[in-house]
Coordinates of C-alpha atoms in Angstrom, one line a residue:
M1 CA 19.4 18.8 -62.2
H2 CA 16.8 21.2 -63.2
L3 CA 17.9 24.8 -63.7
Q4 CA 14.9 27.0 -63.3
R5 CA 14.9 29.6 -66.1
R6 CA 14.7 33.2 -65.0
S7 CA 12.8 36.0 -66.7
C8 CA 15.5 37.6 -69.2
S9 CA 15.5 40.9 -71.0
S10 CA 16.6 41.0 -74.6
G11 CA 20.4 40.4 -75.1
H12 CA 22.5 43.6 -75.7
A13 CA 25.9 44.1 -77.0
S14 CA 28.3 46.2 -75.0
R15 CA 32.1 47.3 -75.0
S16 CA 34.1 45.7 -72.6
P17 CA 37.0 47.7 -71.0
G18 CA 39.7 45.8 -72.9
G19 CA 38.1 46.8 -76.2
G20 CA 36.4 43.7 -77.4
T21 CA 32.8 43.2 -77.9
S22 CA 30.8 41.8 -75.2
I23 CA 27.7 39.9 -75.1
G24 CA 25.5 41.1 -72.2
L25 CA 22.5 39.3 -70.9
S26 CA 20.3 41.0 -68.2
L27 CA 18.7 38.5 -65.8
S28 CA 15.9 39.4 -63.6
P29 CA 15.7 36.6 -61.0
S30 CA 11.8 35.2 -60.7
A31 CA 10.1 34.3 -57.6
N32 CA 10.7 30.9 -56.2
A33 CA 9.0 28.4 -57.8
S34 CA 7.0 25.5 -55.6
T35 CA 9.1 22.4 -57.1
G36 CA 8.5 20.0 -54.0
C37 CA 12.2 20.0 -53.3
G38 CA 14.3 22.3 -51.2
S39 CA 17.0 24.5 -52.4
G40 CA 19.9 22.6 -53.7
S41 CA 18.5 19.1 -52.9
R42 CA 18.1 16.1 -54.9
C43 CA 14.7 14.9 -56.4
G44 CA 15.5 11.3 -57.7
S45 CA 18.6 11.5 -59.8
S46 CA 18.0 15.5 -60.4
R47 CA 19.3 18.3 -58.4
I48 CA 17.1 21.5 -58.2
L49 CA 19.0 24.8 -58.8
R50 CA 16.9 27.9 -58.6
P51 CA 17.7 31.7 -59.1
C52 CA 19.3 33.7 -56.7
G53 CA 16.2 34.4 -54.3
S54 CA 15.0 36.2 -51.3
S55 CA 16.9 33.7 -49.1
G56 CA 20.1 34.2 -50.6
Y57 CA 20.7 30.5 -51.9
N58 CA 22.4 29.7 -55.2
C59 CA 23.6 33.3 -55.5
L60 CA 27.1 33.8 -57.0
P61 CA 29.9 35.6 -55.1
G62 CA 29.0 39.3 -55.3
Q63 CA 25.7 38.6 -56.4
T64 CA 22.6 39.7 -54.0
P65 CA 19.1 38.7 -53.8
A66 CA 16.8 40.6 -56.1
S67 CA 14.2 41.2 -53.5
A68 CA 16.5 43.2 -51.5
Q69 CA 15.3 46.8 -52.3
A70 CA 18.0 49.3 -52.5
P71 CA 17.8 53.1 -53.2
A72 CA 18.4 54.2 -56.7
Q73 CA 22.1 54.7 -57.4
T74 CA 24.6 55.2 -60.0
P75 CA 25.6 52.1 -61.7
A76 CA 28.5 50.4 -60.0
P77 CA 31.4 48.9 -61.9
A78 CA 31.4 45.3 -62.9
L79 CA 30.9 42.9 -60.1
P80 CA 33.6 40.3 -59.6
G81 CA 32.8 36.8 -60.4
P82 CA 34.2 33.5 -59.7
A83 CA 37.7 33.9 -61.2
L84 CA 41.3 32.9 -60.8
P85 CA 43.7 34.7 -59.1
G86 CA 45.0 37.4 -61.1
P87 CA 44.6 38.2 -65.0
F88 CA 43.1 35.4 -67.1
P89 CA 46.0 33.1 -67.8
G90 CA 47.5 32.8 -71.5
G91 CA 46.9 36.6 -72.4
R92 CA 42.9 35.7 -72.8
V93 CA 43.6 32.7 -75.0
V94 CA 42.3 29.2 -74.9
R95 CA 44.4 26.6 -76.7
L96 CA 42.1 23.5 -77.9
H97 CA 43.4 20.2 -79.2
P98 CA 41.7 18.7 -82.4
V99 CA 40.3 15.7 -80.7
I100 CA 38.1 18.2 -78.6
L101 CA 36.2 19.5 -82.0
A102 CA 35.8 15.7 -83.2
S103 CA 34.3 14.5 -80.2
I104 CA 31.7 17.5 -80.2
V105 CA 30.8 16.8 -83.7
D106 CA 30.5 13.2 -83.1
S107 CA 28.1 14.1 -80.3
Y108 CA 25.9 16.5 -82.3
E109 CA 25.5 13.6 -84.7
R110 CA 24.6 11.1 -82.2
R111 CA 22.3 13.4 -80.3
N112 CA 18.7 12.3 -79.3
E113 CA 15.8 12.6 -81.8
G114 CA 14.5 16.3 -81.3
A115 CA 17.2 17.8 -79.6
A116 CA 18.3 21.1 -80.9
R117 CA 21.7 21.2 -79.6
V118 CA 24.4 19.4 -77.4
I119 CA 26.1 20.5 -74.4
G120 CA 29.0 18.7 -72.5
A121 CA 32.2 19.6 -70.1
L122 CA 35.3 20.6 -71.4
L123 CA 38.6 19.3 -69.4
G124 CA 42.1 20.2 -69.5
T125 CA 44.9 21.8 -67.4
V126 CA 45.5 25.6 -66.4
D127 CA 48.6 27.4 -65.3
K128 CA 49.8 30.8 -65.4
H129 CA 50.6 31.0 -68.6
S130 CA 47.7 29.0 -70.7
V131 CA 44.3 27.3 -70.5
E132 CA 44.8 24.2 -72.5
V133 CA 41.6 22.2 -73.4
T134 CA 42.4 18.2 -74.0
N135 CA 39.6 16.3 -73.7
C136 CA 35.5 16.2 -73.1
F137 CA 32.4 14.5 -72.5
S138 CA 28.9 15.0 -73.3
V139 CA 26.3 15.7 -70.6
P140 CA 22.7 14.2 -71.6
H141 CA 20.0 17.2 -71.0
N142 CA 16.6 18.2 -72.0
E143 CA 15.6 21.9 -72.6
S144 CA 11.9 23.0 -72.5
E145 CA 10.6 26.8 -72.5
D146 CA 10.6 27.1 -68.5
E147 CA 13.7 24.8 -67.4
V148 CA 16.9 22.8 -68.3
A149 CA 17.2 19.3 -67.0
V150 CA 20.9 18.2 -66.7
D151 CA 21.4 14.5 -66.1
M152 CA 23.6 14.0 -62.8
V153 CA 25.2 11.1 -64.7
A154 CA 27.8 13.8 -65.4
K155 CA 29.4 13.5 -62.0
N156 CA 29.8 10.0 -62.4
T157 CA 31.5 10.2 -65.8
Y158 CA 33.9 13.0 -64.5
E159 CA 34.7 10.8 -61.4
L160 CA 35.5 7.8 -63.8
H161 CA 37.7 10.2 -66.0
K162 CA 39.6 11.5 -63.1
K163 CA 40.7 8.0 -62.3
V164 CA 42.3 7.6 -65.9
S165 CA 43.5 11.1 -66.4
P166 CA 43.8 12.7 -62.7
N167 CA 45.4 15.9 -63.9
E168 CA 42.5 17.1 -66.1
L169 CA 40.0 19.2 -64.3
I170 CA 36.6 20.5 -65.4
L171 CA 37.6 23.9 -67.0
S172 CA 34.2 24.8 -69.1
W173 CA 31.5 23.7 -70.9
Y174 CA 30.4 23.7 -74.7
A175 CA 27.3 23.9 -76.6
T176 CA 26.5 23.2 -80.4
D177 CA 25.0 26.8 -80.8
H178 CA 25.9 29.8 -82.7
D179 CA 24.7 32.0 -80.0
I180 CA 24.2 32.3 -76.3
T181 CA 20.8 31.9 -74.9
E182 CA 18.9 32.4 -71.8
H183 CA 19.3 28.7 -71.0
S184 CA 23.0 29.0 -71.7
V185 CA 23.3 31.9 -69.0
L186 CA 21.7 29.3 -66.4
I187 CA 24.0 26.4 -67.3
H188 CA 27.2 28.7 -67.1
E189 CA 25.8 29.6 -63.6
Y190 CA 25.8 26.0 -62.5
Y191 CA 29.3 25.4 -64.1
S192 CA 30.6 28.7 -62.1
R193 CA 30.0 26.5 -59.0
E194 CA 31.7 23.6 -60.5
A195 CA 34.9 25.3 -61.6
P196 CA 36.4 28.7 -61.0
N197 CA 36.2 31.0 -64.0
P198 CA 34.6 28.7 -66.4
I199 CA 34.9 29.3 -70.0
H200 CA 31.8 28.5 -72.5
L201 CA 32.8 27.3 -75.7
T202 CA 30.1 27.6 -79.0
V203 CA 30.6 25.3 -82.0
D204 CA 28.2 26.3 -84.6
T205 CA 27.2 22.8 -86.1
S206 CA 24.7 24.5 -88.0
L207 CA 27.1 26.3 -90.6
Q208 CA 25.1 29.5 -90.5
N209 CA 27.7 31.5 -92.4
G210 CA 28.9 28.5 -94.7
R211 CA 31.5 27.6 -91.9
M212 CA 31.6 25.9 -88.5
S213 CA 32.4 28.9 -86.3
I214 CA 34.2 28.4 -82.8
K215 CA 34.1 31.0 -80.1
A216 CA 35.1 31.0 -76.5
Y217 CA 33.7 33.3 -74.2
V218 CA 34.4 34.2 -70.4
S219 CA 31.7 35.8 -67.9
T220 CA 31.6 38.5 -65.7
L221 CA 28.7 39.6 -63.4
R222 CA 27.7 43.2 -64.2
G223 CA 25.0 45.7 -62.5
V224 CA 23.8 47.6 -59.2
P225 CA 24.3 45.6 -56.0
G226 CA 20.8 44.5 -54.7
R227 CA 19.0 45.1 -57.9
T228 CA 19.0 43.0 -61.3
M229 CA 21.9 41.2 -62.1
G230 CA 23.7 41.0 -65.5
V231 CA 26.3 38.8 -67.0
M232 CA 28.8 39.7 -69.7
F233 CA 30.2 37.2 -72.0
T234 CA 33.6 38.6 -73.2
P235 CA 35.1 36.8 -76.4
L236 CA 38.6 35.0 -76.0
T237 CA 41.0 34.1 -78.6
V238 CA 40.8 30.4 -79.8
K239 CA 44.0 28.8 -80.9
Y240 CA 44.5 25.0 -81.8
T241 CA 47.3 23.1 -80.5
C242 CA 48.3 19.4 -80.3
F243 CA 50.6 16.8 -78.8
S244 CA 53.9 15.9 -80.2
P245 CA 53.2 13.6 -83.3
N246 CA 53.8 9.9 -82.5
R247 CA 56.7 8.3 -84.3
M248 CA 56.0 5.0 -86.3
I249 CA 58.8 2.3 -86.2
G250 CA 58.1 -0.4 -88.5
L251 CA 58.9 -4.3 -87.4
S252 CA 62.2 -5.7 -89.0
S253 CA 61.8 -8.8 -90.9
D254 CA 63.1 -12.1 -89.7
L255 CA 65.9 -12.1 -92.3
Q256 CA 67.2 -8.5 -91.2
Q257 CA 67.2 -10.3 -87.7
V258 CA 69.1 -13.1 -88.7
G259 CA 71.6 -11.0 -90.6
G260 CA 72.2 -8.7 -87.6
A261 CA 72.6 -11.6 -85.2
S262 CA 75.2 -13.2 -87.7
A263 CA 77.0 -10.2 -88.0
H264 CA 77.3 -9.6 -84.1
I265 CA 78.7 -13.2 -83.8
Q266 CA 81.1 -12.5 -86.6
D267 CA 82.5 -9.6 -84.8
A268 CA 82.7 -11.6 -81.4
L269 CA 84.7 -14.3 -83.2
S270 CA 87.0 -11.8 -84.7
T271 CA 87.7 -10.5 -81.5
V272 CA 88.5 -13.7 -79.8
L273 CA 90.7 -14.8 -82.6
Q274 CA 92.9 -11.5 -82.5
Y275 CA 93.0 -12.0 -78.8
A276 CA 94.3 -15.6 -79.3
E277 CA 96.8 -14.7 -81.9
D278 CA 98.1 -11.7 -79.7
V279 CA 98.5 -14.3 -76.7
L280 CA 100.6 -16.8 -79.4
S281 CA 102.9 -14.2 -80.5
G282 CA 103.6 -12.8 -76.8
K283 CA 101.9 -9.3 -77.4
V284 CA 99.5 -9.9 -74.4
S285 CA 100.1 -12.1 -71.7
A286 CA 98.1 -15.1 -71.1
D287 CA 95.0 -15.2 -68.7
N288 CA 94.2 -18.6 -67.4
T289 CA 90.5 -17.5 -66.6
V290 CA 89.9 -16.4 -70.1
G291 CA 91.6 -19.7 -71.5
R292 CA 89.4 -21.9 -69.6
F293 CA 86.1 -19.7 -70.4
L294 CA 87.3 -20.1 -74.4
M295 CA 87.9 -23.8 -73.9
S296 CA 84.4 -23.9 -72.5
L297 CA 82.9 -22.4 -75.5
V298 CA 84.6 -24.5 -77.7
N299 CA 83.4 -27.7 -76.0
Q300 CA 80.0 -26.5 -76.1
V301 CA 80.0 -26.4 -80.0
P302 CA 78.5 -29.7 -81.0
K303 CA 81.1 -31.8 -83.6
I304 CA 79.2 -32.4 -86.6
V305 CA 80.9 -33.5 -90.0
P306 CA 80.5 -30.6 -92.3
D307 CA 78.8 -33.1 -95.0
D308 CA 76.1 -33.9 -92.1
L309 CA 75.6 -30.3 -91.3
E310 CA 75.2 -29.3 -95.1
T311 CA 72.5 -32.2 -95.5
M312 CA 70.7 -31.0 -92.6
L313 CA 70.3 -27.2 -93.9
N314 CA 69.6 -28.2 -97.3
S315 CA 66.7 -30.5 -95.7
N316 CA 65.3 -27.4 -93.7
I317 CA 65.5 -25.4 -96.6
N318 CA 63.5 -28.0 -98.6
D319 CA 60.8 -28.3 -96.0
L320 CA 60.5 -24.4 -95.8
L321 CA 60.3 -24.1 -99.6
M322 CA 57.5 -26.8 -99.7
V323 CA 55.6 -24.9 -97.1
T324 CA 55.9 -21.8 -99.1
Y325 CA 54.7 -23.5 -102.0
L326 CA 51.7 -24.9 -100.5
A327 CA 50.6 -21.6 -99.0
N328 CA 50.8 -20.2 -102.3
L329 CA 48.7 -22.7 -104.0
T330 CA 46.1 -22.4 -101.1
Q331 CA 46.1 -18.6 -101.8
S332 CA 45.6 -19.1 -105.4
Q333 CA 43.0 -21.8 -105.1
I334 CA 40.8 -19.4 -102.8
A335 CA 41.2 -16.3 -105.4
L336 CA 40.1 -18.8 -108.1
N337 CA 37.1 -20.1 -106.2
E338 CA 35.9 -16.3 -105.5
K339 CA 35.9 -15.4 -109.2
L340 CA 34.1 -18.6 -109.9
V341 CA 31.4 -17.9 -107.2
N342 CA 31.0 -14.3 -108.8
L343 CA 30.5 -15.3 -112.1

């Protein structure tokens, strides 16, 4: 997918109605370039996306073609961009899971040679109380002075991800950069068609101020209808959250399992003996069904002479001790051989 770059004026900072500082980039759509592919068409594995032109394609909601001449008038208020119904959920707060940051940094370290930055999609959930980003994946792309080419493999990756986590949707996108560039505006417009009210997350992997700055923005279209459109990026509050920690339960040893089973059998035998004594003393009336069941259990016990049973147990213990001795001897032999080799 190729994102055609628009001619862009210098960035400027403005004050948003909510009191926060916003980053505005005024965009002037250029004339339609001749690329050999129609609007929104696919050339090979790429998709051509052009600026909002005279025919009206690739225009965001509330945006009009720049070629439509309109008389000069007083600047209109902010034009509504693609947004969720009502105010931004969670009081303009974005909640990030730590795995997101680790994945972004890992993608930046594994970037292609010569790549200045890495971009990718952010996945998560949205409700009326919060926006929570729980996962992400990198999107291969190439940036030049005139265009941005994004590999269409991102759509296949998202389709595969939905099979594993169907509840996670594309919420936004990230870039390993400390500032918002002209190319960022074009990519953000593309994600505006993929997700409502997308969030742009910047991760400063260059450590410009001695720390990795992490910022999130939401965009709003501004300008005069029928004239040059502008995109204003308003900062959001970023908070970190995580799932409940998993509890680690260690495996019990064989001796503990044998001890627990023996204690359970001893308790069961004590209950049976107490029942038999109560029946013999007349405290409890006899039950023929229980009596036949107890007799069946007694008959299942093998009749072994106590001396033979003791001999059998001692033989098994001797075999176990011999195996343990041979294992320790083998371990000592291997350790001694390693020391002799390293001399």
